[in-house]
PDB file of C-alpha atoms in Angstrom:
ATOM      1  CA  UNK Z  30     120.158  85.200  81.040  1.00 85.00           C
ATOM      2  CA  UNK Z  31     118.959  82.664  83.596  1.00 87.00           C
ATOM      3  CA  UNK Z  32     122.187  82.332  85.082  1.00 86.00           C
ATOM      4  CA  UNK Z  33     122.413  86.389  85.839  1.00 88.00           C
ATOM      5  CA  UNK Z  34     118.708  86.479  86.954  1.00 91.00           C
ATOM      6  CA  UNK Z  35     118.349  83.458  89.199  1.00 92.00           C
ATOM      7  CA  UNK Z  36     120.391  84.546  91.539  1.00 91.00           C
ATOM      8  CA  UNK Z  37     119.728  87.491  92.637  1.00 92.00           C
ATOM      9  CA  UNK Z  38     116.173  87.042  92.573  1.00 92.00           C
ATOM     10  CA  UNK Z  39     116.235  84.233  94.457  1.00 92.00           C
ATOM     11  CA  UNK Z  40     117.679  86.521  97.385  1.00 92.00           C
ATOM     12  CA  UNK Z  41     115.353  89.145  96.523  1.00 91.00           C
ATOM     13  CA  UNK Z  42     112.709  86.610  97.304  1.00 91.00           C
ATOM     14  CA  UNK Z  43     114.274  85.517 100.071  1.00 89.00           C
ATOM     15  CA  UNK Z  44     115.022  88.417 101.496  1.00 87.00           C
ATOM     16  CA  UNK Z  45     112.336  90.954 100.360  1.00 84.00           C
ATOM     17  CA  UNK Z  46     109.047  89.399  99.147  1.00 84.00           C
ATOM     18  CA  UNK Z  47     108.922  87.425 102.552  1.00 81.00           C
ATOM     19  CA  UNK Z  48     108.346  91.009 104.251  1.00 75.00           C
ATOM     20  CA  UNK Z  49     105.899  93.154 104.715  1.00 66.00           C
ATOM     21  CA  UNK Z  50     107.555  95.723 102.597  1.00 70.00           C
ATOM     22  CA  UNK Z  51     107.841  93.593  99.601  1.00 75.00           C
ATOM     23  CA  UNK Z  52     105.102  90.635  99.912  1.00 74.00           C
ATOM     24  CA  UNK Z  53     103.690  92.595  96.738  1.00 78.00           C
ATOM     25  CA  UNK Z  54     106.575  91.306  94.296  1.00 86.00           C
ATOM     26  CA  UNK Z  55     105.664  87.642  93.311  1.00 90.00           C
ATOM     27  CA  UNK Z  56     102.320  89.229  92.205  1.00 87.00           C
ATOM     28  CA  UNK Z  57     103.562  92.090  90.237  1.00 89.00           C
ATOM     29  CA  UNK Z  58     106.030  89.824  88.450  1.00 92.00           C
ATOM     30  CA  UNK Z  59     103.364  87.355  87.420  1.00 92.00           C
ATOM     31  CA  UNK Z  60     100.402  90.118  86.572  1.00 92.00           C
ATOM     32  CA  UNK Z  61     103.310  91.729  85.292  1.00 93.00           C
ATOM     33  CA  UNK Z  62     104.511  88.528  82.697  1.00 94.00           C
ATOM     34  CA  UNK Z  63     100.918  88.242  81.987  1.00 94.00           C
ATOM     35  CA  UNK Z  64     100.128  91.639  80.580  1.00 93.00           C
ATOM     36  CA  UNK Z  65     103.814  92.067  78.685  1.00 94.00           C
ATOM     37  CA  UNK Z  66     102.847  89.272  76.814  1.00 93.00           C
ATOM     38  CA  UNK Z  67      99.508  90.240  76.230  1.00 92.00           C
ATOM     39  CA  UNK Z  68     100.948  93.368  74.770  1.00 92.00           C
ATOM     40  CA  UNK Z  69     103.761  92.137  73.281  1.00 92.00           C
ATOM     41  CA  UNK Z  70     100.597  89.516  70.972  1.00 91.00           C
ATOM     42  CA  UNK Z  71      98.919  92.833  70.244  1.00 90.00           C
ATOM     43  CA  UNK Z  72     102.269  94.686  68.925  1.00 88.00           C
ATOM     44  CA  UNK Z  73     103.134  91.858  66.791  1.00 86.00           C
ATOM     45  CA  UNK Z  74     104.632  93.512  63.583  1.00 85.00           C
ATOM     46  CA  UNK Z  75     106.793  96.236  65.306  1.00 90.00           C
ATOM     47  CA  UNK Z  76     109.992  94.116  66.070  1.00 89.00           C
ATOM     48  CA  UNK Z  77     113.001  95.426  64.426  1.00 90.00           C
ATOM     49  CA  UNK Z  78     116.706  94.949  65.301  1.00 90.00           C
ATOM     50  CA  UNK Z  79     118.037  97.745  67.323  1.00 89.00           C
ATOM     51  CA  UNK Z  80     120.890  99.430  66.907  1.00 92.00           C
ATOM     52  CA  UNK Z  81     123.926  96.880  67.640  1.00 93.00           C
ATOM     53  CA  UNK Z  82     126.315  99.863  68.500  1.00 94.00           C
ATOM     54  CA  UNK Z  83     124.130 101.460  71.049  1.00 94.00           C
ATOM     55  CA  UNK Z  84     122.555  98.250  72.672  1.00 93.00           C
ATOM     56  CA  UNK Z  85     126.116  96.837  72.962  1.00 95.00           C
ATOM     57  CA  UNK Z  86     127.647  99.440  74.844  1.00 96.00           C
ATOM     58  CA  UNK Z  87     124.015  99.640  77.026  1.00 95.00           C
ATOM     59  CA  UNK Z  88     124.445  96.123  77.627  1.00 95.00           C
ATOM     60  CA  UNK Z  89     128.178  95.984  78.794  1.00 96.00           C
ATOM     61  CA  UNK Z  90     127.646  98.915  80.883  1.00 96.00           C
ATOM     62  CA  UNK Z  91     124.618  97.322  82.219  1.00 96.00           C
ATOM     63  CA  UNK Z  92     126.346  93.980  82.462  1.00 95.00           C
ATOM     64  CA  UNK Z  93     129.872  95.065  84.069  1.00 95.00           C
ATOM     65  CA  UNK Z  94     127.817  97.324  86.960  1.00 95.00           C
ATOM     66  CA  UNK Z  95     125.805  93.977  87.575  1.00 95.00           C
ATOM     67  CA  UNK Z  96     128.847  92.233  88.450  1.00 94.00           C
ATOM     68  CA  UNK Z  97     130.661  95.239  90.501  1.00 94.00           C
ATOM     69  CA  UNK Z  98     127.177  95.100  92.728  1.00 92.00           C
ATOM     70  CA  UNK Z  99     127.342  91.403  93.237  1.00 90.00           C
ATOM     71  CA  UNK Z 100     130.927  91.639  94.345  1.00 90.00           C
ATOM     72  CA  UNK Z 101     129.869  94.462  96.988  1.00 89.00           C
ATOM     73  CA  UNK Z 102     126.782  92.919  97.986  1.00 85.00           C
ATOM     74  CA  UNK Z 103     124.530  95.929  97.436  1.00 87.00           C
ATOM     75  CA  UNK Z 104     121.543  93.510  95.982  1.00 90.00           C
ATOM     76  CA  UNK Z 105     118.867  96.482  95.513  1.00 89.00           C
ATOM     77  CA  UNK Z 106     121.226  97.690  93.374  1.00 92.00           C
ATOM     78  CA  UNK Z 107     122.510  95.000  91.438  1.00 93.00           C
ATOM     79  CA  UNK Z 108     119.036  94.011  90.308  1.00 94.00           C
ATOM     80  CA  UNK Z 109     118.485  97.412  88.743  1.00 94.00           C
ATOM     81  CA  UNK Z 110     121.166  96.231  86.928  1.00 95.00           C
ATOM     82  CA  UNK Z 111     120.477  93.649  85.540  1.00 95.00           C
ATOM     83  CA  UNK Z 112     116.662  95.282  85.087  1.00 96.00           C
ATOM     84  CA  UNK Z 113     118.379  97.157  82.559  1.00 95.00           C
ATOM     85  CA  UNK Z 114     120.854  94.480  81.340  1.00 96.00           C
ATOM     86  CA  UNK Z 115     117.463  92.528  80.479  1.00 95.00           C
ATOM     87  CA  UNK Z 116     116.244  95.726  78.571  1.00 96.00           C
ATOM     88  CA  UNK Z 117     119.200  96.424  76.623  1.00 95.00           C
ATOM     89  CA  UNK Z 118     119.077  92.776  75.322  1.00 94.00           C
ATOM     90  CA  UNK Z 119     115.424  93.203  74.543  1.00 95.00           C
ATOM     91  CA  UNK Z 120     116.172  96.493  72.269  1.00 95.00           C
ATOM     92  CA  UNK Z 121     119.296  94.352  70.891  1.00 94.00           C
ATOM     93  CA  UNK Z 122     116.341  91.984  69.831  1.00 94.00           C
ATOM     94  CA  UNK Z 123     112.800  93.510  69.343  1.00 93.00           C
ATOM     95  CA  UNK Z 124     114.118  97.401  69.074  1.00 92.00           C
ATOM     96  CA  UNK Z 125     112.933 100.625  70.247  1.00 92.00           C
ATOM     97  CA  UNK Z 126     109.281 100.789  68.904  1.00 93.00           C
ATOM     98  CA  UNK Z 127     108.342  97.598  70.123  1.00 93.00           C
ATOM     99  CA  UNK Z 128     109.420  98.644  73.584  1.00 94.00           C
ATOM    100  CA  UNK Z 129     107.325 102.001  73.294  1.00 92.00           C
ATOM    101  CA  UNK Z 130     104.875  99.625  72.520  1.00 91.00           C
ATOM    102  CA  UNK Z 131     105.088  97.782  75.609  1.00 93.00           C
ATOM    103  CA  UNK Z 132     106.426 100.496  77.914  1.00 91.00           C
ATOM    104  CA  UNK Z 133     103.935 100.022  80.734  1.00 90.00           C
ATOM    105  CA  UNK Z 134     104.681  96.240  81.498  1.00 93.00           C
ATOM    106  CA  UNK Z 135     108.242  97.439  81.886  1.00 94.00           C
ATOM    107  CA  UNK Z 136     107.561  99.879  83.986  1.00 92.00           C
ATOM    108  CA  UNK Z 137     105.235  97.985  85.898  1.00 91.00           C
ATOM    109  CA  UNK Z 138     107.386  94.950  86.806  1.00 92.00           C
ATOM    110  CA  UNK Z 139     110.207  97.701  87.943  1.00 92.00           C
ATOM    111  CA  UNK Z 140     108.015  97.780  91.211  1.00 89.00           C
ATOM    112  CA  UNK Z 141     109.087  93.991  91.585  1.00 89.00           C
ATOM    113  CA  UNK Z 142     112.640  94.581  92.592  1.00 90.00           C
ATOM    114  CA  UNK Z 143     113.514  95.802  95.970  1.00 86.00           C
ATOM    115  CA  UNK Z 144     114.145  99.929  96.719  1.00 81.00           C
ATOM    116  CA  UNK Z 145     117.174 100.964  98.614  1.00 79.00           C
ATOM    117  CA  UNK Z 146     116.727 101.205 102.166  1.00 74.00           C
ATOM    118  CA  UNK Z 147     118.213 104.370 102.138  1.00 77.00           C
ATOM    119  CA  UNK Z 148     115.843 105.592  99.419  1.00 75.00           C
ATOM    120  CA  UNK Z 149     112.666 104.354 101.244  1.00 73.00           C
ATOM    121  CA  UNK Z 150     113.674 106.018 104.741  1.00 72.00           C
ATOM    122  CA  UNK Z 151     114.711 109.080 102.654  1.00 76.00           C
ATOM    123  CA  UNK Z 152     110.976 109.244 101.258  1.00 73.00           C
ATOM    124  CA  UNK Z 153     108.757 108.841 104.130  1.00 73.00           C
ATOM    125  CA  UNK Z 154     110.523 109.454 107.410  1.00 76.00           C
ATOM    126  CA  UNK Z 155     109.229 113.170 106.649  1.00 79.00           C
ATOM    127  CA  UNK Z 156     105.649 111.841 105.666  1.00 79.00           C
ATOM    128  CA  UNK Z 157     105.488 109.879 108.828  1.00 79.00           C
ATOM    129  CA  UNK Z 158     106.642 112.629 111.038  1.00 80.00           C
ATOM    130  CA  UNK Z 159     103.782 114.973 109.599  1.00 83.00           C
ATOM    131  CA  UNK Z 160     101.304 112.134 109.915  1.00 82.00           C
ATOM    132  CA  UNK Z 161     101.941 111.457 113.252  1.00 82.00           C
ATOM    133  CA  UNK Z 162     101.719 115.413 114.288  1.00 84.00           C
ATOM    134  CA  UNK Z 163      98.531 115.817 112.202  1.00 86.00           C
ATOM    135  CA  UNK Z 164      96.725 112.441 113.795  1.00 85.00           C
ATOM    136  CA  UNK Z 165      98.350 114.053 117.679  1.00 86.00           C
ATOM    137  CA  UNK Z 166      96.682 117.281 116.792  1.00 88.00           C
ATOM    138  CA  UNK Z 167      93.144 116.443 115.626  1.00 89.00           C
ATOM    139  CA  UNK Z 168      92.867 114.367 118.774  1.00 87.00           C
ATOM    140  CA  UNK Z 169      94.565 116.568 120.820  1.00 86.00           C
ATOM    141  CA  UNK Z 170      91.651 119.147 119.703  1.00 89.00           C
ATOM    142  CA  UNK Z 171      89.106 116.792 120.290  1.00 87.00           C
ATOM    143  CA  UNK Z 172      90.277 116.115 124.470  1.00 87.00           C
ATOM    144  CA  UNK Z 173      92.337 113.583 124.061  1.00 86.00           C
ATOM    145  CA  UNK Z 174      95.458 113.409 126.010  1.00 88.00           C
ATOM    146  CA  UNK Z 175      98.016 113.016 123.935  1.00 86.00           C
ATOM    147  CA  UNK Z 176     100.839 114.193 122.624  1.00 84.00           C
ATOM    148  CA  UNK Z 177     104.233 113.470 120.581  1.00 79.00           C
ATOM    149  CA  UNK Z 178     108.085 114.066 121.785  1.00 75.00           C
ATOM    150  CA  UNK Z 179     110.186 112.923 118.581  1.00 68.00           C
ATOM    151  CA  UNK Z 180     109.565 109.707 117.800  1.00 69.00           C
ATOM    152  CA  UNK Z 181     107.776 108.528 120.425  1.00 79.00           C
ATOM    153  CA  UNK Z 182     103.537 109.075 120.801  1.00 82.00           C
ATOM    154  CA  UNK Z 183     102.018 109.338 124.224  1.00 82.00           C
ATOM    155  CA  UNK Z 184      98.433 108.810 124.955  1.00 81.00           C
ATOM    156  CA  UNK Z 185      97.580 108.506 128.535  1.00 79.00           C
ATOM    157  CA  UNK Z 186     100.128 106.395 130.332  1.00 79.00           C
ATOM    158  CA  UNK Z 187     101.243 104.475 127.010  1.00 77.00           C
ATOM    159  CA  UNK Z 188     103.456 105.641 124.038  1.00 77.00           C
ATOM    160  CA  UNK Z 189     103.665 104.322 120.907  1.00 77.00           C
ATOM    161  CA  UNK Z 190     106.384 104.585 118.277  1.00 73.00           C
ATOM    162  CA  UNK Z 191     105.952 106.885 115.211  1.00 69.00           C
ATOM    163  CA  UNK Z 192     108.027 103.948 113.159  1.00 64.00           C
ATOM    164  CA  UNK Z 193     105.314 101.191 113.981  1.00 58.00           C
ATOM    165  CA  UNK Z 194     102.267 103.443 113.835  1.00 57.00           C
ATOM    166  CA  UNK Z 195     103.367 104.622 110.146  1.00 61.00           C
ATOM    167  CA  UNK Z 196     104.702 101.064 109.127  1.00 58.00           C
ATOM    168  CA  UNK Z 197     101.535 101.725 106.754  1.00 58.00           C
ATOM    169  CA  UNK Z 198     103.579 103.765 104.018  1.00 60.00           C
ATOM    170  CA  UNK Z 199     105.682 100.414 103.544  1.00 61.00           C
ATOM    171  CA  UNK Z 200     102.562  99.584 101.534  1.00 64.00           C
ATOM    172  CA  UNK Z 201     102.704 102.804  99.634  1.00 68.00           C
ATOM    173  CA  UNK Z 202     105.075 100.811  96.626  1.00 73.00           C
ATOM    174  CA  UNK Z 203     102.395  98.087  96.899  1.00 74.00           C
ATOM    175  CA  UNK Z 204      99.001 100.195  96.359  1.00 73.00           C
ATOM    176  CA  UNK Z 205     100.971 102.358  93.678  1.00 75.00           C
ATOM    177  CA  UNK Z 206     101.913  98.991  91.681  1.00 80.00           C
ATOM    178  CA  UNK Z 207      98.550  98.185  91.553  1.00 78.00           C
ATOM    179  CA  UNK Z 208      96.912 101.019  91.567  1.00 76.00           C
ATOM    180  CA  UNK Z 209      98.578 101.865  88.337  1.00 80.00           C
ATOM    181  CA  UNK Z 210      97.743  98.541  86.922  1.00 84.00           C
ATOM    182  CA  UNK Z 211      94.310  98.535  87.531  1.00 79.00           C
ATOM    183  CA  UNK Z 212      94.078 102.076  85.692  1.00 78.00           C
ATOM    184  CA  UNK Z 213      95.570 100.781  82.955  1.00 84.00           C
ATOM    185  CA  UNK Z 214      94.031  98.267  81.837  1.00 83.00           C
ATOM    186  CA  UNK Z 215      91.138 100.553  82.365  1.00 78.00           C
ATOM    187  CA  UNK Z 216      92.384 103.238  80.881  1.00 74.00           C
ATOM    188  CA  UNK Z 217      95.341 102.167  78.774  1.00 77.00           C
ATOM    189  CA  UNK Z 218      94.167 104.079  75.477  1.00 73.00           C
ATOM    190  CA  UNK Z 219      93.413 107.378  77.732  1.00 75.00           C
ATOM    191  CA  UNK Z 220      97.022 108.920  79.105  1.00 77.00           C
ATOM    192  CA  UNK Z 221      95.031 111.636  80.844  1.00 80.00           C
ATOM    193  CA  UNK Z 222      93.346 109.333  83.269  1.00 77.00           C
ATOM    194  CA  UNK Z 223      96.532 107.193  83.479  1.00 77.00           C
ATOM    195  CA  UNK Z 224      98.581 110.446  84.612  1.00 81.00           C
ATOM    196  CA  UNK Z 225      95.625 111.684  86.826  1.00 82.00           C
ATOM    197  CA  UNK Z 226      94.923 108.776  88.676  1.00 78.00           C
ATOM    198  CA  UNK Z 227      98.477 107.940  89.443  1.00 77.00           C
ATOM    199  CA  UNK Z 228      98.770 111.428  90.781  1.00 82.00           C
ATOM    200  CA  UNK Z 229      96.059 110.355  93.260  1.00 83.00           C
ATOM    201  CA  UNK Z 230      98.081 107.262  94.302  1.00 78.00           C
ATOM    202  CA  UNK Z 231     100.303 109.007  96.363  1.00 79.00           C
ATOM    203  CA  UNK Z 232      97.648 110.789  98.672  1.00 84.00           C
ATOM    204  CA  UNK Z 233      95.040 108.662  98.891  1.00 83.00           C
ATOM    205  CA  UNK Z 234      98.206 105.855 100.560  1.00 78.00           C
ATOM    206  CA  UNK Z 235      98.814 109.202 102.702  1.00 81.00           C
ATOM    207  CA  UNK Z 236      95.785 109.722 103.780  1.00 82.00           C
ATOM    208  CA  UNK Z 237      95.001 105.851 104.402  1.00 80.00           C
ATOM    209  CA  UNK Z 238      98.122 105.709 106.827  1.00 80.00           C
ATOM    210  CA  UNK Z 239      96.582 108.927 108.773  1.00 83.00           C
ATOM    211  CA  UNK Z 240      93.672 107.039 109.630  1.00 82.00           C
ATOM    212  CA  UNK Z 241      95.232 103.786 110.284  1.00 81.00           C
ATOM    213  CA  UNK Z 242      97.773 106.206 113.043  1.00 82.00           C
ATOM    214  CA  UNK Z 243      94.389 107.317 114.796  1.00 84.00           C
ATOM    215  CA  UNK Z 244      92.964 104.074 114.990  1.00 81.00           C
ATOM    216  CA  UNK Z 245      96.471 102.470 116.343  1.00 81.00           C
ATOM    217  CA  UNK Z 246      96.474 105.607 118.910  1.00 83.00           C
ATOM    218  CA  UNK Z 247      92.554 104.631 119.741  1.00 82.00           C
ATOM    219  CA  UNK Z 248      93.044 100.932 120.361  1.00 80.00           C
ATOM    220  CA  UNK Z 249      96.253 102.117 122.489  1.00 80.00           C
ATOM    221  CA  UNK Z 250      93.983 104.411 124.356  1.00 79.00           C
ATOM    222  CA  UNK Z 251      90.606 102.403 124.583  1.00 79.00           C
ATOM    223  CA  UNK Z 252      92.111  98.608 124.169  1.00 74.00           C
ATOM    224  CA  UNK Z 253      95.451  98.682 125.507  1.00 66.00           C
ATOM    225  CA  UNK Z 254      99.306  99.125 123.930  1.00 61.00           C
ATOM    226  CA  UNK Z 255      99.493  95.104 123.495  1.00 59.00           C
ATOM    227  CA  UNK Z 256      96.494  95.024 121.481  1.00 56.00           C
ATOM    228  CA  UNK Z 257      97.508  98.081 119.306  1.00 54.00           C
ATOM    229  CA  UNK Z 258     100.850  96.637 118.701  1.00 61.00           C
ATOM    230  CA  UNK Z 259      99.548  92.845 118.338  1.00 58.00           C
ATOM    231  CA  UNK Z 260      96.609  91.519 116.146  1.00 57.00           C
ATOM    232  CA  UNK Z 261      94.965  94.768 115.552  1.00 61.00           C
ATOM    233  CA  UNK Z 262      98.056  96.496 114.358  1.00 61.00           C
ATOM    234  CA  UNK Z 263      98.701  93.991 111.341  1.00 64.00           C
ATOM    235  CA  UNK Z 264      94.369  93.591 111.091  1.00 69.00           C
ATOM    236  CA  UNK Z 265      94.185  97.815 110.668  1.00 66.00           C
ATOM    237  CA  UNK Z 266      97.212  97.611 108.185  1.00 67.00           C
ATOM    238  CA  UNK Z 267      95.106  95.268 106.133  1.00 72.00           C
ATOM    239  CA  UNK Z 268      91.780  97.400 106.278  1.00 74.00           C
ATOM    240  CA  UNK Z 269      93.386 100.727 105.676  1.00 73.00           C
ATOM    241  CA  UNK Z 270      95.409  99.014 102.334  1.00 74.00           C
ATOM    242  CA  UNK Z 271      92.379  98.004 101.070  1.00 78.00           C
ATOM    243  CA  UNK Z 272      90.032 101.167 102.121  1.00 77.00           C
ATOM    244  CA  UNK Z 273      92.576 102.614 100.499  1.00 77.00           C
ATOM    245  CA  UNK Z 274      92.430 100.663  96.965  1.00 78.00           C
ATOM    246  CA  UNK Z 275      89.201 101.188  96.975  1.00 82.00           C
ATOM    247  CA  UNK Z 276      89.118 104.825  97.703  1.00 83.00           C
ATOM    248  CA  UNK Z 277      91.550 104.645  93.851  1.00 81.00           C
ATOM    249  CA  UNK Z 278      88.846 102.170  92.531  1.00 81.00           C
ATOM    250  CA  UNK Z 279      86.069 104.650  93.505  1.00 85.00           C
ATOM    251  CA  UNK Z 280      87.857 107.707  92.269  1.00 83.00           C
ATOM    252  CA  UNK Z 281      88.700 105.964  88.417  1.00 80.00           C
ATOM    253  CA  UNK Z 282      84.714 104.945  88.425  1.00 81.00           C
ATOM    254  CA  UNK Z 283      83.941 108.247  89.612  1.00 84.00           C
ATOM    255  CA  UNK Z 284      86.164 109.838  87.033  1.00 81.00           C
ATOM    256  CA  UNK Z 285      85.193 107.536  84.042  1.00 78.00           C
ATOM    257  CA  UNK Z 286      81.387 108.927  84.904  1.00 82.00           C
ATOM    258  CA  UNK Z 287      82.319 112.251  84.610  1.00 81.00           C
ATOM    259  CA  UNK Z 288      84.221 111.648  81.699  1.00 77.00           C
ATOM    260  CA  UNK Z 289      81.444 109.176  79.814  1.00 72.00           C
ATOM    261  CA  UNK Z 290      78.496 112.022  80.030  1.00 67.00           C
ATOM    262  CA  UNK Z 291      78.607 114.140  77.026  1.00 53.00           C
ATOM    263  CA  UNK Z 292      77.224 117.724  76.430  1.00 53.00           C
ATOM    264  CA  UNK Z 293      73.582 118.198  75.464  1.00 48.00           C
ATOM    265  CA  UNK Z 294      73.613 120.045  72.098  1.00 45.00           C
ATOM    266  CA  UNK Z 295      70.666 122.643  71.805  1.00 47.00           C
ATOM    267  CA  UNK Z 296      69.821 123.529  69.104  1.00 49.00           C
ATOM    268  CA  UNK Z 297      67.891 127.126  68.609  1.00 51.00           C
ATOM    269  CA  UNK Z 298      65.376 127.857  65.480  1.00 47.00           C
TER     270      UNK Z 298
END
């Protein structure tokens, strides 16, 4: 097992955790450890050999695309191989009810390993296109001279790139990882907060980014382009991912208020 995961994730620590993109990994995989064990204590009793048939062939399909990847260098790939090569071997060992029981960690430590590239520019080269507009056109109606010609953002006499001005959504994977794992461990018994916040992931990251693009545009405008694209570019990427987190944080307390007030019973004689 060691010798098929070192590897790889040694590269995809190398290569991905080091960036902006994917500085979240060493901390997913470690809250990640932490709270598979913890709910691997509390499901003590469940473990059962799987079925040796079905968690073969998983495992030597799992196993045989691993080493296909590694010969063709596609490493985003090749770890979601072995992601599964490591879960077939679990159900070969612990079966299926005892990973039901620990689903979440699973899932959870999936956000670890890199996305394609592909995949990622796929996702939110749409998103940032419509978040750039939107932030052109609220200032725009508000007397600002600006406006946006493809990629490209003009304010006065600067412009500014749509790609570094939405860089934000890199940290989309990031807030949803822990987003999701602060809401469970909040909310781990109640599946309807679980599935509601994690619907709210998504937008409030969206929305975060759209204010971080009209505060890059305002230092462009007010400051200058160097200081919108130094300093105060990574300094409103940090404020906006954790306004953002705690927008979620507020909106789970906010919810489990709601939620914890129970109806007054009258009672009529």
């Amino acid at each position: 097992m060691l010798a098929m995961v070192l590897p790889p994730m040694i590269l995809v620590a190398q290569n991905n955790w080091s960036t902006e993109q994917g500085g979240h990994g060493p901390i997913v995989l470690a809250t990640g450890l932490w709270l598979l064990a913890r709910e691997y204590r509390s499901s003590r009793g469940l473990e059962e050999r799987g079925n040796l048939l079905l968690g073969l062939v998983a495992l030597a399909l799992f196993l045989a695309a691993f080493i296909v990847l590694g010969i063709t260098g596609i490493l985003e790939l090749q770890v979601v191989a072995m992601y599964g090569a490591l879960i077939a071997g679990a159900y070969l060992l612990v079966g299926a009810r005892m990973l039901r029981a620990v689903w979440f960690p699973i899932f959870y430590m999936a956000f670890a390993l890199p996305p394609p590239d592909t995949v990622v520019a796929t996702l939110t080269n749409p998103v940032k296109i419509a978040i750039s507009q939107g932030a052109v056109s609220l200032l725009h109606a508000f007397g600002y001279p600006v406006g946006s010609s493809g990629v490209v953002i003009q304010i006065a006499q600067y412009e500014l790139f749509v790609a570094a001005a939405c860089s934000g959504l890199n940290s989309l994977i990031t807030l949803s990882a822990i987003g999701l794992f602060y809401v469970y461990l909040r909310h781990r018994s109640d599946t309807r907060a679980l599935i509601l916040m994690s619907l709210l992931v998504v937008p409030v990251a969206i929305l975060a980014n759209f204010i971080r693009v009209l505060i890059l545009i305002l230092l462009t405008y007010y400051v200058s382009e160097a200081a919108a694209q130094g300093f105060l570019h990574d300094f409103a990427g940090i404020v906006t991912f954790a306004a953002a987190l705690g927008t979620m944080m507020a909106l789970e307390a906010l919810y489990s208020r709601v939620t914890a007030r129970k109806p007054e019973v009258v009672l009529h004689g």
